[in-house]
mmCIF file of C-alpha atoms in Angstrom:
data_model
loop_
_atom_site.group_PDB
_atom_site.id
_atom_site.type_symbol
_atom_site.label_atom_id
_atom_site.label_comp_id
_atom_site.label_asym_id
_atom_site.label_seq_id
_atom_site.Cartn_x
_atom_site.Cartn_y
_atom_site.Cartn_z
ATOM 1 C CA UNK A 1243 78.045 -9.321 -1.420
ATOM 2 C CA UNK A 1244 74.929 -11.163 -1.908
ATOM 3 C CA UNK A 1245 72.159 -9.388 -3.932
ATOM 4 C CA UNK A 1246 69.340 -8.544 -2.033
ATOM 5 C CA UNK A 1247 65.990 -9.850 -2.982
ATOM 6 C CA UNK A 1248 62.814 -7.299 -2.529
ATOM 7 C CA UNK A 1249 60.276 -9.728 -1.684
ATOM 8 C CA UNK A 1250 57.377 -7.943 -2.468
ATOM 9 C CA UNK A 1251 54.018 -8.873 -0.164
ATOM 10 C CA UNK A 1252 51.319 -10.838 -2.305
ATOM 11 C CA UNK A 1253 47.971 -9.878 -2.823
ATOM 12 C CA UNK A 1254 45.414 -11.561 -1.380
ATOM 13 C CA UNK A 1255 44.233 -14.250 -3.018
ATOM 14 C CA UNK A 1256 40.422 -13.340 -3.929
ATOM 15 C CA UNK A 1257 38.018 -16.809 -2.686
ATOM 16 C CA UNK A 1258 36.869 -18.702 -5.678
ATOM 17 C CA UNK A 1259 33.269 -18.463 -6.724
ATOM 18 C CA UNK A 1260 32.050 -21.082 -4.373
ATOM 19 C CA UNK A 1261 33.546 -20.083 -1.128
ATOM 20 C CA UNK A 1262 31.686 -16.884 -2.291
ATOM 21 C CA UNK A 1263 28.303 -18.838 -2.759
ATOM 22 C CA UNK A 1264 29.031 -20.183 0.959
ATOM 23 C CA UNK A 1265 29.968 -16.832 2.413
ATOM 24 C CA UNK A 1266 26.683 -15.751 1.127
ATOM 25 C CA UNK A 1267 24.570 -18.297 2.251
ATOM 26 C CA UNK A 1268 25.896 -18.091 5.948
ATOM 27 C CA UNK A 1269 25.366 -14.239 5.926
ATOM 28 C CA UNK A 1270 21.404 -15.080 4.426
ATOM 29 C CA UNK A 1271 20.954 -17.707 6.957
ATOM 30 C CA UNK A 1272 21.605 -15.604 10.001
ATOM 31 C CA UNK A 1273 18.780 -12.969 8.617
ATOM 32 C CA UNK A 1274 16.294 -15.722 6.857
ATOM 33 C CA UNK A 1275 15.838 -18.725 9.009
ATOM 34 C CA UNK A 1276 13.727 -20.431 6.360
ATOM 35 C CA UNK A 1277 16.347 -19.675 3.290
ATOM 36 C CA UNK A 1278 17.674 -23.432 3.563
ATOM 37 C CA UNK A 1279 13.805 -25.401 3.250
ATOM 38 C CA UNK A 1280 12.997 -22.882 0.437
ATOM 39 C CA UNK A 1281 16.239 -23.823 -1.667
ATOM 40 C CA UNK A 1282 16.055 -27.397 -1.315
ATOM 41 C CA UNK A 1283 12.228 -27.229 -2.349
ATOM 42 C CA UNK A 1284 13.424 -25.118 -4.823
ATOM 43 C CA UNK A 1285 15.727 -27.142 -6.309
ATOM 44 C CA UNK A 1286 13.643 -30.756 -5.472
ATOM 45 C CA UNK A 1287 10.768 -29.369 -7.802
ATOM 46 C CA UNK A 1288 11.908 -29.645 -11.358
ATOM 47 C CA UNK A 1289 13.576 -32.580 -10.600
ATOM 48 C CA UNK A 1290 10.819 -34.127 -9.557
ATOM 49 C CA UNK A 1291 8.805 -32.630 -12.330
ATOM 50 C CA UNK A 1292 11.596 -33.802 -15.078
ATOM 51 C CA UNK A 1293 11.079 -37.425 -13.695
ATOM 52 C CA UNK A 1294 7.462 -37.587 -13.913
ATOM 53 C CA UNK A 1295 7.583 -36.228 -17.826
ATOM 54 C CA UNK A 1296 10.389 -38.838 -18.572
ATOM 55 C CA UNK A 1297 8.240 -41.900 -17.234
ATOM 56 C CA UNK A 1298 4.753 -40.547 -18.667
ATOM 57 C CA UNK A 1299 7.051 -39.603 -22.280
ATOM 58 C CA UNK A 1300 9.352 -41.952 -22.196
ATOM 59 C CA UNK A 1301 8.379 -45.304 -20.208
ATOM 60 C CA UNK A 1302 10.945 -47.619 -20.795
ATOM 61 C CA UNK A 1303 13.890 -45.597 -22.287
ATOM 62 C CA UNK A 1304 16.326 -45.246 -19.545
ATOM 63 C CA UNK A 1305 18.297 -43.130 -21.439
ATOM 64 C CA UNK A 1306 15.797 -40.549 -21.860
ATOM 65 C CA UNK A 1307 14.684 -41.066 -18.351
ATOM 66 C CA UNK A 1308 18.597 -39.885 -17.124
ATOM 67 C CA UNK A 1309 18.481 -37.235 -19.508
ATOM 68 C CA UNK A 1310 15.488 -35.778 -18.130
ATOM 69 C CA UNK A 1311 17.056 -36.094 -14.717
ATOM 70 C CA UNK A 1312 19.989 -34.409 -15.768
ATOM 71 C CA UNK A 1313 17.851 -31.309 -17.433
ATOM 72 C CA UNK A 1314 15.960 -31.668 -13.845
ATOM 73 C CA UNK A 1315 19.011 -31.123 -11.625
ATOM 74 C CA UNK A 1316 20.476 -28.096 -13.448
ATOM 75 C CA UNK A 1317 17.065 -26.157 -13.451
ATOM 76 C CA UNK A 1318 16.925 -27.152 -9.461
ATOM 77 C CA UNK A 1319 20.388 -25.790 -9.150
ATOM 78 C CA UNK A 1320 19.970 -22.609 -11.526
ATOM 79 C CA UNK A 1321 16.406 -22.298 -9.455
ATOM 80 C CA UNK A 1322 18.118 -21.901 -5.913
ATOM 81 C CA UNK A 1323 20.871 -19.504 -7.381
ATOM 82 C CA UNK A 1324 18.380 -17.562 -7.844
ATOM 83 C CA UNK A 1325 16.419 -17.985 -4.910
ATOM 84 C CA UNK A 1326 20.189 -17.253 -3.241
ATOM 85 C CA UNK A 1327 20.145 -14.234 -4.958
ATOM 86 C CA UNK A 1328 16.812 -12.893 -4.407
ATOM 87 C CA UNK A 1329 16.857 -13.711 -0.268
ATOM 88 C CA UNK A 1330 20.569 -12.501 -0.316
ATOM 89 C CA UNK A 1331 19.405 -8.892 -1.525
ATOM 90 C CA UNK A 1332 16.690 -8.972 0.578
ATOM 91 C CA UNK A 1333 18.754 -10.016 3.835
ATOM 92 C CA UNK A 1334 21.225 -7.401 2.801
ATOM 93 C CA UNK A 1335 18.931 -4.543 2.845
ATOM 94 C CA UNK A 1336 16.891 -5.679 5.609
ATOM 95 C CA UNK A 1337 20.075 -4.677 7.655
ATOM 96 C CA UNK A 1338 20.367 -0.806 6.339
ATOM 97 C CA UNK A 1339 16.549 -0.404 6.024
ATOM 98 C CA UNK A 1340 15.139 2.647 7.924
ATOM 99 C CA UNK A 1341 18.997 4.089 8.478
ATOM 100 C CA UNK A 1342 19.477 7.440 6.729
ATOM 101 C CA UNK A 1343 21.009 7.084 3.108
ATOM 102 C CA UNK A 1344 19.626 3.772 2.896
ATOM 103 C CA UNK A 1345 17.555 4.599 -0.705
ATOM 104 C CA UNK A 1346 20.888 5.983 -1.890
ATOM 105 C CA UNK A 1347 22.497 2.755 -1.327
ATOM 106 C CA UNK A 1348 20.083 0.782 -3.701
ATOM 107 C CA UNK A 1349 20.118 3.331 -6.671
ATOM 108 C CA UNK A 1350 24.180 3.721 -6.698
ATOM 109 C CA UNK A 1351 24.367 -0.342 -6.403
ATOM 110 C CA UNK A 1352 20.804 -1.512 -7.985
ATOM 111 C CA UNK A 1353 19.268 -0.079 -10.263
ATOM 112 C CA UNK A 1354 18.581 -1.674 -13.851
ATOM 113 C CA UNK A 1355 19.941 -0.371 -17.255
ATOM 114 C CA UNK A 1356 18.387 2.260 -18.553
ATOM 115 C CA UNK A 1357 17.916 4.804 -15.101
ATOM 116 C CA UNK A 1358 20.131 7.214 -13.844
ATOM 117 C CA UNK A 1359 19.856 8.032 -9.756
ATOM 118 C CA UNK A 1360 22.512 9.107 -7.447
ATOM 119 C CA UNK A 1361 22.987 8.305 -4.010
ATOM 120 C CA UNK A 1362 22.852 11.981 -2.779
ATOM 121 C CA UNK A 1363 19.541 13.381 -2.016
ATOM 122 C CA UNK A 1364 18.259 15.997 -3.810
ATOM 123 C CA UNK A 1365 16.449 17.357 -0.561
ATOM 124 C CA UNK A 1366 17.445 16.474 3.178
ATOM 125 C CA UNK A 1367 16.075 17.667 6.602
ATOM 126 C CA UNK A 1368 19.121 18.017 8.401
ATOM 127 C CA UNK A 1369 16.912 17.744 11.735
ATOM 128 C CA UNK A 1370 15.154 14.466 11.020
ATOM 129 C CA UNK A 1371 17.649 13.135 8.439
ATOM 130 C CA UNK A 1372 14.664 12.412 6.541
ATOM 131 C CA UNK A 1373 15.377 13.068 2.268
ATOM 132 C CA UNK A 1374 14.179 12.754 -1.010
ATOM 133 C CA UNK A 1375 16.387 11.227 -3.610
ATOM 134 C CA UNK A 1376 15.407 11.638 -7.380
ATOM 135 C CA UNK A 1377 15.522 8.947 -10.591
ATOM 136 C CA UNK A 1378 15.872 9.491 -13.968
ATOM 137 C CA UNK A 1379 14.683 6.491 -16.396
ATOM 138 C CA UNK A 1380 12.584 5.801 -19.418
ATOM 139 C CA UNK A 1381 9.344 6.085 -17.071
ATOM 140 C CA UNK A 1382 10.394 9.848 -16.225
ATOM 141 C CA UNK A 1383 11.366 11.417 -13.156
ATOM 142 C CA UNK A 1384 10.800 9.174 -10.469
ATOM 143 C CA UNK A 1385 10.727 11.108 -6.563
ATOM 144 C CA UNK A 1386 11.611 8.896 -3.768
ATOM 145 C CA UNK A 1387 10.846 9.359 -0.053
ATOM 146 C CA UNK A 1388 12.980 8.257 2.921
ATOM 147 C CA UNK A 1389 11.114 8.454 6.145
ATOM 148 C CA UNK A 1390 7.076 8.929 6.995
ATOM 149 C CA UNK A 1391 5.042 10.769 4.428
ATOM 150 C CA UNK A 1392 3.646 13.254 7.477
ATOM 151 C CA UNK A 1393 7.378 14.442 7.386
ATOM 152 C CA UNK A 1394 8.583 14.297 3.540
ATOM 153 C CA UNK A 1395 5.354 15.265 2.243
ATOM 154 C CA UNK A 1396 6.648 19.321 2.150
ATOM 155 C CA UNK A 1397 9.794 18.384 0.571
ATOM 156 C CA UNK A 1398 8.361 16.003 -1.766
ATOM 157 C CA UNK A 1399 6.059 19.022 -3.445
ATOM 158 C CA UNK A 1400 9.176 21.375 -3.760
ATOM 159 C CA UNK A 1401 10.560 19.368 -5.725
ATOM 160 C CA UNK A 1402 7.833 18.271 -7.930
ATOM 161 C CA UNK A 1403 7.158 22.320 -8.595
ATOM 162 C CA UNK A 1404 10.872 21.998 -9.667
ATOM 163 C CA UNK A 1405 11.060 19.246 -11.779
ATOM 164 C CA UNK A 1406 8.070 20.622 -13.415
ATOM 165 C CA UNK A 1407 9.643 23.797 -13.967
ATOM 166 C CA UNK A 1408 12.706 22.558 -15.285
ATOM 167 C CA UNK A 1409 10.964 19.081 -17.092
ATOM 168 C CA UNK A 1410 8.096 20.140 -18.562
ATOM 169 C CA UNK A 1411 5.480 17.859 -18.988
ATOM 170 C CA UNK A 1412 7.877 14.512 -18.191
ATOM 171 C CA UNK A 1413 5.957 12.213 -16.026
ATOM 172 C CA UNK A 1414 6.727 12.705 -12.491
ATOM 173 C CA UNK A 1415 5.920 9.155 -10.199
ATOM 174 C CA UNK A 1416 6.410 9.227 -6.433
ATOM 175 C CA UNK A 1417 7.574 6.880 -4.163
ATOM 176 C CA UNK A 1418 7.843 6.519 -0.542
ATOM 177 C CA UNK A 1419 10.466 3.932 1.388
ATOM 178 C CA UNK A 1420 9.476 4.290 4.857
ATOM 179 C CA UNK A 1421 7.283 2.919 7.835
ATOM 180 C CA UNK A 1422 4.402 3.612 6.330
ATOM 181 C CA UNK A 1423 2.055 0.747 5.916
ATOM 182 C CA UNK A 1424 1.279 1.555 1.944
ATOM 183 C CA UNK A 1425 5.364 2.123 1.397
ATOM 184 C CA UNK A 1426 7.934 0.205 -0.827
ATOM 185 C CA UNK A 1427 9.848 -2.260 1.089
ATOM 186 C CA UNK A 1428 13.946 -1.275 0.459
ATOM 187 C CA UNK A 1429 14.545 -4.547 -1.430
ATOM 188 C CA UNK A 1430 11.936 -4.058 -3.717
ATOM 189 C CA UNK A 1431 12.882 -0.242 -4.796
ATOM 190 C CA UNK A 1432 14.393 -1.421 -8.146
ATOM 191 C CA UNK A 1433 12.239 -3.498 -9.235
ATOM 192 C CA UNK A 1434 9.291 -0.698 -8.503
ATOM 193 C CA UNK A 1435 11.058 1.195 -10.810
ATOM 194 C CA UNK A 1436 11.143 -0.845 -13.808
ATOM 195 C CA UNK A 1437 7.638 -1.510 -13.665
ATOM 196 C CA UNK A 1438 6.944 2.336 -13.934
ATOM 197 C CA UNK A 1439 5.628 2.228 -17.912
ATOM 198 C CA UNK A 1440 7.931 3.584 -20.284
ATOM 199 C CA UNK A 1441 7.243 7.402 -21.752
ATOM 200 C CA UNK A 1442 10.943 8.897 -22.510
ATOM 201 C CA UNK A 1443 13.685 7.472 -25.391
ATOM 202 C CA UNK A 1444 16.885 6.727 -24.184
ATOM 203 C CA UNK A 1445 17.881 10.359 -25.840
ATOM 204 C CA UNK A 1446 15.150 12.107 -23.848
ATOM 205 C CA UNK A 1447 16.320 10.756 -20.653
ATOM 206 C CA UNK A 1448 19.799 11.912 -21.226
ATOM 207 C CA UNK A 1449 18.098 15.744 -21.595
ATOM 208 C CA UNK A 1450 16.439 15.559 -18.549
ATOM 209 C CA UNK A 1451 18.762 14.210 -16.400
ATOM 210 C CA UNK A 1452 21.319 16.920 -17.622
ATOM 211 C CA UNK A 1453 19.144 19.521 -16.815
ATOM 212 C CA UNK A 1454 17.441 18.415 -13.438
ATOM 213 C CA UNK A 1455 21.158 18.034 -12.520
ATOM 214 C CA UNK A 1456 22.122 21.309 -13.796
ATOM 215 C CA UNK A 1457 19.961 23.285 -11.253
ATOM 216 C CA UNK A 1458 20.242 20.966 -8.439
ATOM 217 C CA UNK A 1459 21.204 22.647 -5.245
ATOM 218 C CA UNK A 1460 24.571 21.227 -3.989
ATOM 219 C CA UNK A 1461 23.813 19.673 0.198
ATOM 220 C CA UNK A 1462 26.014 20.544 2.847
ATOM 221 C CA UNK A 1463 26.517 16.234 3.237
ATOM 222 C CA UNK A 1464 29.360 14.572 2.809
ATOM 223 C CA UNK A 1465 29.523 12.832 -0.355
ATOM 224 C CA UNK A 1466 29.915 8.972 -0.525
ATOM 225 C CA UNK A 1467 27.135 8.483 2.560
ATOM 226 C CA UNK A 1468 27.864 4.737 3.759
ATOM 227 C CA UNK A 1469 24.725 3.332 5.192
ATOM 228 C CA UNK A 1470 26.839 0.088 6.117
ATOM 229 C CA UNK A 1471 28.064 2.487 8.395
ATOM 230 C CA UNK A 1472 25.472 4.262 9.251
ATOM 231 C CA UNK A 1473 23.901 4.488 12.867
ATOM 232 C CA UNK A 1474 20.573 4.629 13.771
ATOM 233 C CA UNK A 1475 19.655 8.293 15.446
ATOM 234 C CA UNK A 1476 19.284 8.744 19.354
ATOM 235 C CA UNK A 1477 15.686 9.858 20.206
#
């Protein structure tokens, strides 16, 4: 008898780093109509800058005039990966933003080295689904609000009066993420947060966040809340 052969199924192949670039410059384009003009102005720039400083440097030397060119095409290209990047994120979140668990999203996927957050609130109105998630970084305990201020405003001082029990004199900063016209837009959450000035060691943080999470009270919410999936609420 023939031996049979256990063909086992393939994984898929992962797409290569480019097909990845496209994928996520059609999904940017659908949310950020002007995402194309800004990258080709971003990359047209330095070249165009490179040029200029060869011929005023250099005239004459068409060596160092192509070298300049070169240098001038890979800062254009590194510029509109980054511009990619930036309107990417921003696209991204613009499609979560005002859906409950939304803040949690950015601080289990975003946030820099150096802060600890979890995407579980540490306070929720099960009514309203409005919450207040909590970060722990070198710039102290940072509060965060998701939804309007009239209705998180409550929740927001409980948990200051706990922190403060349980922290001492850390710094406490607030922020709010909602529709209010003074909040932090979604995409810019992170970066808030690093520009919060420094008062805690990397040792001190560690404390803190240990014992804020110590006494936090556990929320009857399912863990692993997917805002991808999340709908908006019926009035």
């Amino acid at each position: 008898m023939a031996r049979s052969k256990d063909k086992t199924p393939k994984p898929p192949k992962k797409p290569g780093r480019i097909k990845q670039m496209w994928q996520v410059f059609q999904m940017t384009r659908r949310y950020d109509s002007n995402i194309v003009w800004i990258m080709i102005l971003g990359f047209l720039v330095p070249v165009l800058i490179s040029v200029a400083l060869a011929l005023i440097l250099s005239p004459g030397s068409v060596l160092t005039i192509i070298l300049w060119a070169v240098s001038g095409v890979l800062a254009g290209v590194l510029i509109m990966l980054i511009i990619l990047g930036r309107r990417a994120e921003k696209a991204a979140y613009s499609q979560i933003e005002g859906q409950p668990g939304a803040v949690g999203a950015v601080l289990r996927s975003s946030l820099k080295r150096g802060w600890v957050g979890s995407e579980m609130p540490v306070a929720v109105n099960g009514k309203t689904q409005d919450a207040v998630y909590r970060a722990v970084g070198r710039g102290g305990v940072v509060l965060i609000s998701e939804g309007p201020k009239t209705r998180t405003q409550r929740m927001l001082d409980d948990e200051r009066r706990r922190v403060a029990k349980i922290g001492g004199s850390v710094t406490v900063t607030v922020i709010a993420v909602g529709p209010d016209a003074d909040a932090v837009p979604l995409h810019k959450l992170a970066r808030r947060l690093t520009r919060i000035k420094p008062t805690l060691t990397k040792a001190e943080v560690l404390a803190v966040n240990n014992r804020l999470s110590s006494m936090t009270t556990k929320l009857p919410i399912p863990k692993g809340v997917d805002p991808m999936k999340a709908r908006p609420q019926r009035g």
